[in-house]
């Protein structure tokens, strides 16, 4: 028999490696920006076209490469970061596996321009699918410029798996935020389709957070500082009242590298226990500095998950540090029974001299029971007792009036509803029989001919609202109620594009917008069945659902909007309903096109026949 095992060609091996490194345009952005940081760049520009499908270009002013290094950088496992296996456990740089540029070049058209500071001329290399097309000497500024064009041009199947431009752009912005937050000392700029999206000057960490997430973020931040032999923590957590329904403002950086750690995230949630509402997530921007030898970064292809030597100790230190900061800045309630607020010195009195004793003057000749003038000119008030006749006259004639009133009450006649004859003989029995009953403030029990019906009130109301909202958005028929005062809401720069994308659909549900800019939203009208206090909850829930489900078409966006609003507005489990409300909900549910399932495809009711109930007693 002939041998069947053979070595793969280089271009096939590179495409397989690219499947690990490059999942979408955001993966390319991450790798190229990390390479620019490792080149000691002080300014990095990111240029995007068509959400990265047409062009991804990263320009830096780093140290650049020689002609030989520029050519070798596109070979597999070629890197300047490590020399031996031991170096993997003492990493101080970003990219170290040497697969990024080789993988990117295997699935795209790449153009590299680079020049070192001491060189007069630079190098330009053009590649298509791992194949070097040209290598020339060019005039170029110091640093490196890499342009990645036509991503997945030779793998159409992979290109078809990419989402819409809005979704892919959102992933690119997420990666841009992660890199920019980890390095506030580097200036970053991002351009999409020729327009400037971000322009972040080099600054301190607090200013970098504010520049990315908006000016209103500054008042939401609580500093966290702690340094031990094992771990150094610096950064900020958000105040509990500003907790969001999404996890978009949760960032862990270990040695200036963004990571995802559910275990450490649990430590933060534990520190905020009892301070945030259920379903809300606190914001945090925390930098953790540990010994590089105590972590293993090379356990995940994207290097976003790392392994710690002693996770339990880190958990305890992180949880305690956050709780200490919340208490130190009076964010968390403190039980101190001996503290007297009256003894606190006001802040504006801290620089004043010692307080002088007050001077008290007493008029010793003052007599409150006389009307004479005192020696110092004070007039006294008389409190002489008046004769009894003066006040007893107030009650004269009340006895006769009371008697008259008694007779008037007895003569009162009350209006009663007109009694009409009943069509049914056993009318009393019909009045005493209730068609619905609420069980545990969660289910509505109703009788049917074949047995019993049990309805989940929350899911049933979701179905009713969902079909109504979907009809309004489809037919564009809605009624709005105007607000007495405009409602202004603040959102971050990456949340506003989502609302802007769904603005037209929101208007079809009844929202009226009067102001719309990068960070502020002004609303003057809301749907009829929406309270003003619920508007922010609805929009936050909508943003959360859009970020999790990332719809790709207008129909999906409309459908998702209806689902999200129905989930926010539906009556909750535990809410007591009157008999009339129960019957109205039951009737509305069975008037729907799909009464048996909720918008999330879960059962709204179950039925139990008389036979099923009889079997329980056998």
PDB file of C-alpha atoms in Angstrom, residues 36-316:
ATOM      1  CA  UNK A  36       2.663  48.964  16.502  1.00  0.00           C
ATOM      2  CA  UNK A  37       2.728  49.181  20.318  1.00  0.00           C
ATOM      3  CA  UNK A  38       5.595  46.675  20.490  1.00  0.00           C
ATOM      4  CA  UNK A  39       7.481  48.941  18.031  1.00  0.00           C
ATOM      5  CA  UNK A  40       7.435  51.707  20.712  1.00  0.00           C
ATOM      6  CA  UNK A  41       5.087  53.923  18.728  1.00  0.00           C
ATOM      7  CA  UNK A  42       3.843  57.153  20.326  1.00  0.00           C
ATOM      8  CA  UNK A  43       1.069  57.743  17.779  1.00  0.00           C
ATOM      9  CA  UNK A  44      -1.089  55.127  16.020  1.00  0.00           C
ATOM     10  CA  UNK A  45      -3.688  55.715  13.291  1.00  0.00           C
ATOM     11  CA  UNK A  46      -6.305  53.155  12.281  1.00  0.00           C
ATOM     12  CA  UNK A  47      -8.010  53.630   8.902  1.00  0.00           C
ATOM     13  CA  UNK A  48     -11.040  51.466   8.056  1.00  0.00           C
ATOM     14  CA  UNK A  49     -13.171  51.161   4.926  1.00  0.00           C
ATOM     15  CA  UNK A  50     -16.417  49.185   4.720  1.00  0.00           C
ATOM     16  CA  UNK A  51     -15.993  47.882   8.272  1.00  0.00           C
ATOM     17  CA  UNK A  52     -12.594  46.405   7.379  1.00  0.00           C
ATOM     18  CA  UNK A  53     -13.777  44.278   4.461  1.00  0.00           C
ATOM     19  CA  UNK A  54     -12.168  46.588   1.900  1.00  0.00           C
ATOM     20  CA  UNK A  55      -9.289  48.146   3.852  1.00  0.00           C
ATOM     21  CA  UNK A  56      -7.618  47.976   7.268  1.00  0.00           C
ATOM     22  CA  UNK A  57      -4.578  50.221   7.593  1.00  0.00           C
ATOM     23  CA  UNK A  58      -2.468  50.870  10.687  1.00  0.00           C
ATOM     24  CA  UNK A  59       0.136  53.662  10.601  1.00  0.00           C
ATOM     25  CA  UNK A  60       2.611  54.146  13.460  1.00  0.00           C
ATOM     26  CA  UNK A  61       5.720  56.184  14.197  1.00  0.00           C
ATOM     27  CA  UNK A  62       7.615  53.312  15.803  1.00  0.00           C
ATOM     28  CA  UNK A  63      11.165  52.149  15.233  1.00  0.00           C
ATOM     29  CA  UNK A  64      10.447  50.500  11.870  1.00  0.00           C
ATOM     30  CA  UNK A  65      12.224  47.543  10.239  1.00  0.00           C
ATOM     31  CA  UNK A  66      15.136  46.905   7.951  1.00  0.00           C
ATOM     32  CA  UNK A  67      14.606  45.393   4.499  1.00  0.00           C
ATOM     33  CA  UNK A  68      15.546  41.926   5.772  1.00  0.00           C
ATOM     34  CA  UNK A  69      13.275  42.152   8.826  1.00  0.00           C
ATOM     35  CA  UNK A  70      10.405  43.377   6.679  1.00  0.00           C
ATOM     36  CA  UNK A  71      10.707  40.324   4.442  1.00  0.00           C
ATOM     37  CA  UNK A  72      11.130  37.854   7.329  1.00  0.00           C
ATOM     38  CA  UNK A  73       8.164  39.268   9.261  1.00  0.00           C
ATOM     39  CA  UNK A  74       5.768  37.465   6.891  1.00  0.00           C
ATOM     40  CA  UNK A  75       7.295  34.036   7.499  1.00  0.00           C
ATOM     41  CA  UNK A  76       5.584  31.613   9.893  1.00  0.00           C
ATOM     42  CA  UNK A  77       6.837  31.632  13.489  1.00  0.00           C
ATOM     43  CA  UNK A  78       9.099  34.597  12.813  1.00  0.00           C
ATOM     44  CA  UNK A  79       9.296  36.956  15.789  1.00  0.00           C
ATOM     45  CA  UNK A  80      11.647  39.354  17.513  1.00  0.00           C
ATOM     46  CA  UNK A  81       9.992  38.930  20.922  1.00  0.00           C
ATOM     47  CA  UNK A  82      11.334  35.567  22.153  1.00  0.00           C
ATOM     48  CA  UNK A  83      14.450  33.468  21.665  1.00  0.00           C
ATOM     49  CA  UNK A  84      13.761  30.340  23.752  1.00  0.00           C
ATOM     50  CA  UNK A  85      10.838  28.478  25.326  1.00  0.00           C
ATOM     51  CA  UNK A  86      11.663  29.996  28.721  1.00  0.00           C
ATOM     52  CA  UNK A  87      10.878  33.450  27.325  1.00  0.00           C
ATOM     53  CA  UNK A  88       7.203  32.432  27.047  1.00  0.00           C
ATOM     54  CA  UNK A  89       6.954  32.759  30.846  1.00  0.00           C
ATOM     55  CA  UNK A  90       8.571  36.182  31.050  1.00  0.00           C
ATOM     56  CA  UNK A  91       6.686  38.153  28.405  1.00  0.00           C
ATOM     57  CA  UNK A  92       6.593  41.945  28.355  1.00  0.00           C
ATOM     58  CA  UNK A  93       5.336  42.384  24.773  1.00  0.00           C
ATOM     59  CA  UNK A  94       2.093  41.751  22.854  1.00  0.00           C
ATOM     60  CA  UNK A  95       2.723  39.563  19.835  1.00  0.00           C
ATOM     61  CA  UNK A  96       5.209  36.756  20.373  1.00  0.00           C
ATOM     62  CA  UNK A  97       4.087  33.724  18.357  1.00  0.00           C
ATOM     63  CA  UNK A  98       5.054  35.138  14.965  1.00  0.00           C
ATOM     64  CA  UNK A  99       1.909  33.991  13.157  1.00  0.00           C
ATOM     65  CA  UNK A 100      -0.024  37.261  12.841  1.00  0.00           C
ATOM     66  CA  UNK A 101       1.456  38.756   9.673  1.00  0.00           C
ATOM     67  CA  UNK A 102       1.906  35.359   8.006  1.00  0.00           C
ATOM     68  CA  UNK A 103      -1.734  34.455   8.665  1.00  0.00           C
ATOM     69  CA  UNK A 104      -3.026  37.839   7.507  1.00  0.00           C
ATOM     70  CA  UNK A 105      -0.935  37.722   4.329  1.00  0.00           C
ATOM     71  CA  UNK A 106      -2.343  34.259   3.522  1.00  0.00           C
ATOM     72  CA  UNK A 107      -5.924  35.537   3.174  1.00  0.00           C
ATOM     73  CA  UNK A 108      -5.566  39.136   1.984  1.00  0.00           C
ATOM     74  CA  UNK A 109      -3.649  41.632  -0.142  1.00  0.00           C
ATOM     75  CA  UNK A 110      -1.019  43.240   2.092  1.00  0.00           C
ATOM     76  CA  UNK A 111       1.116  46.292   1.463  1.00  0.00           C
ATOM     77  CA  UNK A 112       3.897  47.115   3.944  1.00  0.00           C
ATOM     78  CA  UNK A 113       5.942  50.336   4.098  1.00  0.00           C
ATOM     79  CA  UNK A 114       8.560  50.698   6.807  1.00  0.00           C
ATOM     80  CA  UNK A 115      11.679  52.722   7.626  1.00  0.00           C
ATOM     81  CA  UNK A 116      14.034  52.947  10.564  1.00  0.00           C
ATOM     82  CA  UNK A 117      15.023  56.312  12.019  1.00  0.00           C
ATOM     83  CA  UNK A 118      18.673  56.112  10.857  1.00  0.00           C
ATOM     84  CA  UNK A 119      17.884  54.870   7.335  1.00  0.00           C
ATOM     85  CA  UNK A 120      17.541  57.296   4.438  1.00  0.00           C
ATOM     86  CA  UNK A 121      15.093  55.119   2.486  1.00  0.00           C
ATOM     87  CA  UNK A 122      12.496  52.590   3.487  1.00  0.00           C
ATOM     88  CA  UNK A 123      11.149  49.301   2.189  1.00  0.00           C
ATOM     89  CA  UNK A 124       7.872  48.498   0.454  1.00  0.00           C
ATOM     90  CA  UNK A 125       6.597  44.918   0.140  1.00  0.00           C
ATOM     91  CA  UNK A 126       3.394  43.797  -1.600  1.00  0.00           C
ATOM     92  CA  UNK A 127       1.923  40.329  -0.979  1.00  0.00           C
ATOM     93  CA  UNK A 128      -1.138  38.464  -2.248  1.00  0.00           C
ATOM     94  CA  UNK A 129      -2.087  35.193  -0.563  1.00  0.00           C
ATOM     95  CA  UNK A 130       1.370  34.660   1.071  1.00  0.00           C
ATOM     96  CA  UNK A 131       3.092  35.257  -2.274  1.00  0.00           C
ATOM     97  CA  UNK A 132       5.490  38.218  -2.492  1.00  0.00           C
ATOM     98  CA  UNK A 133       4.601  40.270  -5.547  1.00  0.00           C
ATOM     99  CA  UNK A 134       7.054  43.178  -5.253  1.00  0.00           C
ATOM    100  CA  UNK A 135       9.763  44.462  -2.921  1.00  0.00           C
ATOM    101  CA  UNK A 136      11.031  47.981  -3.571  1.00  0.00           C
ATOM    102  CA  UNK A 137      12.960  50.814  -1.963  1.00  0.00           C
ATOM    103  CA  UNK A 138      10.683  53.811  -1.317  1.00  0.00           C
ATOM    104  CA  UNK A 139      10.622  57.179   0.399  1.00  0.00           C
ATOM    105  CA  UNK A 140       8.457  56.873   3.502  1.00  0.00           C
ATOM    106  CA  UNK A 141       8.380  58.484   6.958  1.00  0.00           C
ATOM    107  CA  UNK A 142       9.852  56.799  10.015  1.00  0.00           C
ATOM    108  CA  UNK A 143       7.737  53.946  11.314  1.00  0.00           C
ATOM    109  CA  UNK A 144       5.537  51.333   9.696  1.00  0.00           C
ATOM    110  CA  UNK A 145       2.370  51.405   7.606  1.00  0.00           C
ATOM    111  CA  UNK A 146       0.514  48.144   6.917  1.00  0.00           C
ATOM    112  CA  UNK A 147      -2.538  48.110   4.620  1.00  0.00           C
ATOM    113  CA  UNK A 148      -4.653  44.933   4.516  1.00  0.00           C
ATOM    114  CA  UNK A 149      -7.048  44.916   1.543  1.00  0.00           C
ATOM    115  CA  UNK A 150      -9.796  42.531   0.386  1.00  0.00           C
ATOM    116  CA  UNK A 151      -9.868  40.299   3.449  1.00  0.00           C
ATOM    117  CA  UNK A 152     -10.663  36.613   2.686  1.00  0.00           C
ATOM    118  CA  UNK A 153     -10.392  37.276  -1.057  1.00  0.00           C
ATOM    119  CA  UNK A 154      -9.233  33.687  -1.660  1.00  0.00           C
ATOM    120  CA  UNK A 155     -11.650  32.062   0.822  1.00  0.00           C
ATOM    121  CA  UNK A 156     -15.160  33.112  -0.298  1.00  0.00           C
ATOM    122  CA  UNK A 157     -16.814  30.794   2.216  1.00  0.00           C
ATOM    123  CA  UNK A 158     -15.135  32.606   5.119  1.00  0.00           C
ATOM    124  CA  UNK A 159     -16.114  35.974   3.668  1.00  0.00           C
ATOM    125  CA  UNK A 160     -19.755  34.892   3.510  1.00  0.00           C
ATOM    126  CA  UNK A 161     -19.700  34.242   7.249  1.00  0.00           C
ATOM    127  CA  UNK A 162     -18.948  37.899   7.998  1.00  0.00           C
ATOM    128  CA  UNK A 163     -21.827  39.899   9.445  1.00  0.00           C
ATOM    129  CA  UNK A 164     -23.182  43.248   8.287  1.00  0.00           C
ATOM    130  CA  UNK A 165     -20.967  46.346   8.255  1.00  0.00           C
ATOM    131  CA  UNK A 166     -22.577  47.718  11.425  1.00  0.00           C
ATOM    132  CA  UNK A 167     -21.855  44.535  13.350  1.00  0.00           C
ATOM    133  CA  UNK A 168     -18.271  44.185  12.108  1.00  0.00           C
ATOM    134  CA  UNK A 169     -17.597  47.865  12.819  1.00  0.00           C
ATOM    135  CA  UNK A 170     -18.862  47.383  16.367  1.00  0.00           C
ATOM    136  CA  UNK A 171     -16.352  44.562  16.890  1.00  0.00           C
ATOM    137  CA  UNK A 172     -13.548  46.739  15.481  1.00  0.00           C
ATOM    138  CA  UNK A 173     -14.467  49.567  17.865  1.00  0.00           C
ATOM    139  CA  UNK A 174     -14.430  47.105  20.786  1.00  0.00           C
ATOM    140  CA  UNK A 175     -10.880  46.017  19.896  1.00  0.00           C
ATOM    141  CA  UNK A 176      -9.834  49.642  19.440  1.00  0.00           C
ATOM    142  CA  UNK A 177     -11.169  50.483  22.922  1.00  0.00           C
ATOM    143  CA  UNK A 178      -9.301  47.582  24.507  1.00  0.00           C
ATOM    144  CA  UNK A 179      -5.963  48.555  23.019  1.00  0.00           C
ATOM    145  CA  UNK A 180      -6.429  52.299  23.618  1.00  0.00           C
ATOM    146  CA  UNK A 181      -7.460  51.841  27.264  1.00  0.00           C
ATOM    147  CA  UNK A 182      -4.421  49.680  27.989  1.00  0.00           C
ATOM    148  CA  UNK A 183      -2.036  52.410  26.738  1.00  0.00           C
ATOM    149  CA  UNK A 184      -3.181  55.924  27.676  1.00  0.00           C
ATOM    150  CA  UNK A 185       0.358  57.244  27.053  1.00  0.00           C
ATOM    151  CA  UNK A 186      -0.024  56.591  23.297  1.00  0.00           C
ATOM    152  CA  UNK A 187      -2.115  58.823  21.012  1.00  0.00           C
ATOM    153  CA  UNK A 188      -4.722  56.929  18.953  1.00  0.00           C
ATOM    154  CA  UNK A 189      -6.922  57.980  16.049  1.00  0.00           C
ATOM    155  CA  UNK A 190      -9.523  56.016  14.103  1.00  0.00           C
ATOM    156  CA  UNK A 191     -11.109  56.846  10.731  1.00  0.00           C
ATOM    157  CA  UNK A 192     -13.989  54.982   9.090  1.00  0.00           C
ATOM    158  CA  UNK A 193     -14.918  55.657   5.458  1.00  0.00           C
ATOM    159  CA  UNK A 194     -13.063  58.969   5.557  1.00  0.00           C
ATOM    160  CA  UNK A 195     -14.676  60.362   8.735  1.00  0.00           C
ATOM    161  CA  UNK A 196     -12.960  60.625  12.096  1.00  0.00           C
ATOM    162  CA  UNK A 197     -14.474  58.275  14.684  1.00  0.00           C
ATOM    163  CA  UNK A 198     -11.997  58.690  17.556  1.00  0.00           C
ATOM    164  CA  UNK A 199      -9.146  61.071  18.271  1.00  0.00           C
ATOM    165  CA  UNK A 200      -7.510  60.215  21.594  1.00  0.00           C
ATOM    166  CA  UNK A 201      -4.486  62.299  22.679  1.00  0.00           C
ATOM    167  CA  UNK A 202      -1.943  60.819  25.076  1.00  0.00           C
ATOM    168  CA  UNK A 203      -3.186  61.426  28.621  1.00  0.00           C
ATOM    169  CA  UNK A 204      -3.610  59.816  32.011  1.00  0.00           C
ATOM    170  CA  UNK A 205      -5.849  56.823  32.538  1.00  0.00           C
ATOM    171  CA  UNK A 206      -8.886  58.745  33.822  1.00  0.00           C
ATOM    172  CA  UNK A 207      -8.846  61.120  30.856  1.00  0.00           C
ATOM    173  CA  UNK A 208      -8.521  58.199  28.433  1.00  0.00           C
ATOM    174  CA  UNK A 209     -11.650  56.560  29.896  1.00  0.00           C
ATOM    175  CA  UNK A 210     -13.553  59.862  29.683  1.00  0.00           C
ATOM    176  CA  UNK A 211     -12.375  60.534  26.106  1.00  0.00           C
ATOM    177  CA  UNK A 212     -13.655  57.142  24.964  1.00  0.00           C
ATOM    178  CA  UNK A 213     -16.935  56.848  26.864  1.00  0.00           C
ATOM    179  CA  UNK A 214     -17.993  60.505  27.042  1.00  0.00           C
ATOM    180  CA  UNK A 215     -17.616  63.485  29.373  1.00  0.00           C
ATOM    181  CA  UNK A 216     -20.391  62.346  31.725  1.00  0.00           C
ATOM    182  CA  UNK A 217     -18.327  59.277  32.612  1.00  0.00           C
ATOM    183  CA  UNK A 218     -16.023  61.370  34.826  1.00  0.00           C
ATOM    184  CA  UNK A 219     -18.610  61.758  37.598  1.00  0.00           C
ATOM    185  CA  UNK A 220     -19.340  58.015  37.575  1.00  0.00           C
ATOM    186  CA  UNK A 221     -15.795  56.822  38.379  1.00  0.00           C
ATOM    187  CA  UNK A 222     -14.524  55.698  41.777  1.00  0.00           C
ATOM    188  CA  UNK A 223     -10.709  55.225  41.969  1.00  0.00           C
ATOM    189  CA  UNK A 224      -9.281  51.881  43.108  1.00  0.00           C
ATOM    190  CA  UNK A 225      -5.650  51.713  44.257  1.00  0.00           C
ATOM    191  CA  UNK A 226      -3.963  48.809  46.022  1.00  0.00           C
ATOM    192  CA  UNK A 227      -0.426  47.430  46.016  1.00  0.00           C
ATOM    193  CA  UNK A 228       0.698  44.141  47.559  1.00  0.00           C
ATOM    194  CA  UNK A 229       3.627  41.810  47.015  1.00  0.00           C
ATOM    195  CA  UNK A 230       1.503  39.641  44.722  1.00  0.00           C
ATOM    196  CA  UNK A 231      -0.712  42.101  42.914  1.00  0.00           C
ATOM    197  CA  UNK A 232      -0.901  45.803  42.112  1.00  0.00           C
ATOM    198  CA  UNK A 233      -4.349  47.204  41.261  1.00  0.00           C
ATOM    199  CA  UNK A 234      -5.073  50.605  39.722  1.00  0.00           C
ATOM    200  CA  UNK A 235      -8.029  51.978  37.842  1.00  0.00           C
ATOM    201  CA  UNK A 236     -11.665  52.791  38.412  1.00  0.00           C
ATOM    202  CA  UNK A 237     -15.031  51.213  39.101  1.00  0.00           C
ATOM    203  CA  UNK A 238     -18.383  52.803  38.293  1.00  0.00           C
ATOM    204  CA  UNK A 239     -20.808  53.991  40.947  1.00  0.00           C
ATOM    205  CA  UNK A 240     -23.608  51.486  41.622  1.00  0.00           C
ATOM    206  CA  UNK A 241     -26.377  53.848  40.491  1.00  0.00           C
ATOM    207  CA  UNK A 242     -24.828  53.939  37.008  1.00  0.00           C
ATOM    208  CA  UNK A 243     -24.735  50.151  36.569  1.00  0.00           C
ATOM    209  CA  UNK A 244     -25.766  49.049  33.072  1.00  0.00           C
ATOM    210  CA  UNK A 245     -27.709  46.144  31.685  1.00  0.00           C
ATOM    211  CA  UNK A 246     -24.800  45.353  29.376  1.00  0.00           C
ATOM    212  CA  UNK A 247     -21.206  44.312  30.057  1.00  0.00           C
ATOM    213  CA  UNK A 248     -19.746  46.750  27.537  1.00  0.00           C
ATOM    214  CA  UNK A 249     -17.931  48.811  30.189  1.00  0.00           C
ATOM    215  CA  UNK A 250     -16.087  45.989  31.930  1.00  0.00           C
ATOM    216  CA  UNK A 251     -12.336  45.873  31.286  1.00  0.00           C
ATOM    217  CA  UNK A 252      -9.586  43.833  32.933  1.00  0.00           C
ATOM    218  CA  UNK A 253      -5.992  44.496  31.906  1.00  0.00           C
ATOM    219  CA  UNK A 254      -3.207  42.243  33.165  1.00  0.00           C
ATOM    220  CA  UNK A 255       0.249  43.698  32.483  1.00  0.00           C
ATOM    221  CA  UNK A 256      -1.334  46.063  29.899  1.00  0.00           C
ATOM    222  CA  UNK A 257      -3.061  43.194  28.092  1.00  0.00           C
ATOM    223  CA  UNK A 258      -6.858  42.941  27.864  1.00  0.00           C
ATOM    224  CA  UNK A 259      -8.202  39.666  29.243  1.00  0.00           C
ATOM    225  CA  UNK A 260     -11.536  37.986  29.921  1.00  0.00           C
ATOM    226  CA  UNK A 261     -11.845  36.300  33.302  1.00  0.00           C
ATOM    227  CA  UNK A 262     -15.263  35.155  34.603  1.00  0.00           C
ATOM    228  CA  UNK A 263     -13.600  34.279  37.922  1.00  0.00           C
ATOM    229  CA  UNK A 264     -12.235  37.791  38.545  1.00  0.00           C
ATOM    230  CA  UNK A 265     -15.480  39.272  37.219  1.00  0.00           C
ATOM    231  CA  UNK A 266     -17.271  37.361  39.976  1.00  0.00           C
ATOM    232  CA  UNK A 267     -15.000  39.080  42.508  1.00  0.00           C
ATOM    233  CA  UNK A 268     -16.211  42.488  41.295  1.00  0.00           C
ATOM    234  CA  UNK A 269     -19.852  41.399  41.371  1.00  0.00           C
ATOM    235  CA  UNK A 270     -19.334  40.099  44.889  1.00  0.00           C
ATOM    236  CA  UNK A 271     -17.948  43.485  45.996  1.00  0.00           C
ATOM    237  CA  UNK A 272     -21.044  45.201  44.531  1.00  0.00           C
ATOM    238  CA  UNK A 273     -23.449  42.703  46.099  1.00  0.00           C
ATOM    239  CA  UNK A 274     -26.504  44.498  47.437  1.00  0.00           C
ATOM    240  CA  UNK A 275     -25.578  47.780  45.721  1.00  0.00           C
ATOM    241  CA  UNK A 276     -26.778  47.116  42.148  1.00  0.00           C
ATOM    242  CA  UNK A 277     -30.137  45.854  40.944  1.00  0.00           C
ATOM    243  CA  UNK A 278     -30.538  42.318  39.693  1.00  0.00           C
ATOM    244  CA  UNK A 279     -29.734  42.084  36.010  1.00  0.00           C
ATOM    245  CA  UNK A 280     -27.440  45.146  36.087  1.00  0.00           C
ATOM    246  CA  UNK A 281     -23.668  44.996  35.730  1.00  0.00           C
ATOM    247  CA  UNK A 282     -21.220  47.437  37.347  1.00  0.00           C
ATOM    248  CA  UNK A 283     -18.647  49.183  35.175  1.00  0.00           C
ATOM    249  CA  UNK A 284     -14.937  48.754  35.871  1.00  0.00           C
ATOM    250  CA  UNK A 285     -11.650  49.702  34.209  1.00  0.00           C
ATOM    251  CA  UNK A 286      -8.967  47.917  36.227  1.00  0.00           C
ATOM    252  CA  UNK A 287      -5.254  47.407  35.565  1.00  0.00           C
ATOM    253  CA  UNK A 288      -3.690  44.427  37.313  1.00  0.00           C
ATOM    254  CA  UNK A 289       0.089  44.143  37.464  1.00  0.00           C
ATOM    255  CA  UNK A 290       1.526  40.734  38.385  1.00  0.00           C
ATOM    256  CA  UNK A 291       4.823  38.927  37.955  1.00  0.00           C
ATOM    257  CA  UNK A 292       4.964  37.731  34.294  1.00  0.00           C
ATOM    258  CA  UNK A 293       6.298  34.382  35.527  1.00  0.00           C
ATOM    259  CA  UNK A 294       3.090  33.780  37.518  1.00  0.00           C
ATOM    260  CA  UNK A 295       0.800  33.792  34.453  1.00  0.00           C
ATOM    261  CA  UNK A 296       0.540  31.765  31.252  1.00  0.00           C
ATOM    262  CA  UNK A 297      -0.672  33.815  28.279  1.00  0.00           C
ATOM    263  CA  UNK A 298      -0.231  31.181  25.587  1.00  0.00           C
ATOM    264  CA  UNK A 299      -3.312  29.079  26.366  1.00  0.00           C
ATOM    265  CA  UNK A 300      -5.696  30.724  23.882  1.00  0.00           C
ATOM    266  CA  UNK A 301      -5.194  31.605  20.173  1.00  0.00           C
ATOM    267  CA  UNK A 302      -6.394  35.199  20.682  1.00  0.00           C
ATOM    268  CA  UNK A 303      -4.497  35.542  23.989  1.00  0.00           C
ATOM    269  CA  UNK A 304      -7.581  37.011  25.721  1.00  0.00           C
ATOM    270  CA  UNK A 305      -7.644  34.259  28.349  1.00  0.00           C
ATOM    271  CA  UNK A 306      -4.701  33.644  30.655  1.00  0.00           C
ATOM    272  CA  UNK A 307      -3.940  31.247  33.484  1.00  0.00           C
ATOM    273  CA  UNK A 308      -2.911  32.502  36.954  1.00  0.00           C
ATOM    274  CA  UNK A 309      -0.796  30.567  39.434  1.00  0.00           C
ATOM    275  CA  UNK A 310      -2.885  31.606  42.458  1.00  0.00           C
ATOM    276  CA  UNK A 311      -6.340  32.765  41.400  1.00  0.00           C
ATOM    277  CA  UNK A 312      -7.841  32.521  44.905  1.00  0.00           C
ATOM    278  CA  UNK A 313      -5.464  35.105  46.360  1.00  0.00           C
ATOM    279  CA  UNK A 314      -6.061  37.487  43.456  1.00  0.00           C
ATOM    280  CA  UNK A 315      -9.813  37.050  43.930  1.00  0.00           C
ATOM    281  CA  UNK A 316      -9.641  37.958  47.614  1.00  0.00           C
TER     282      UNK A 316
END
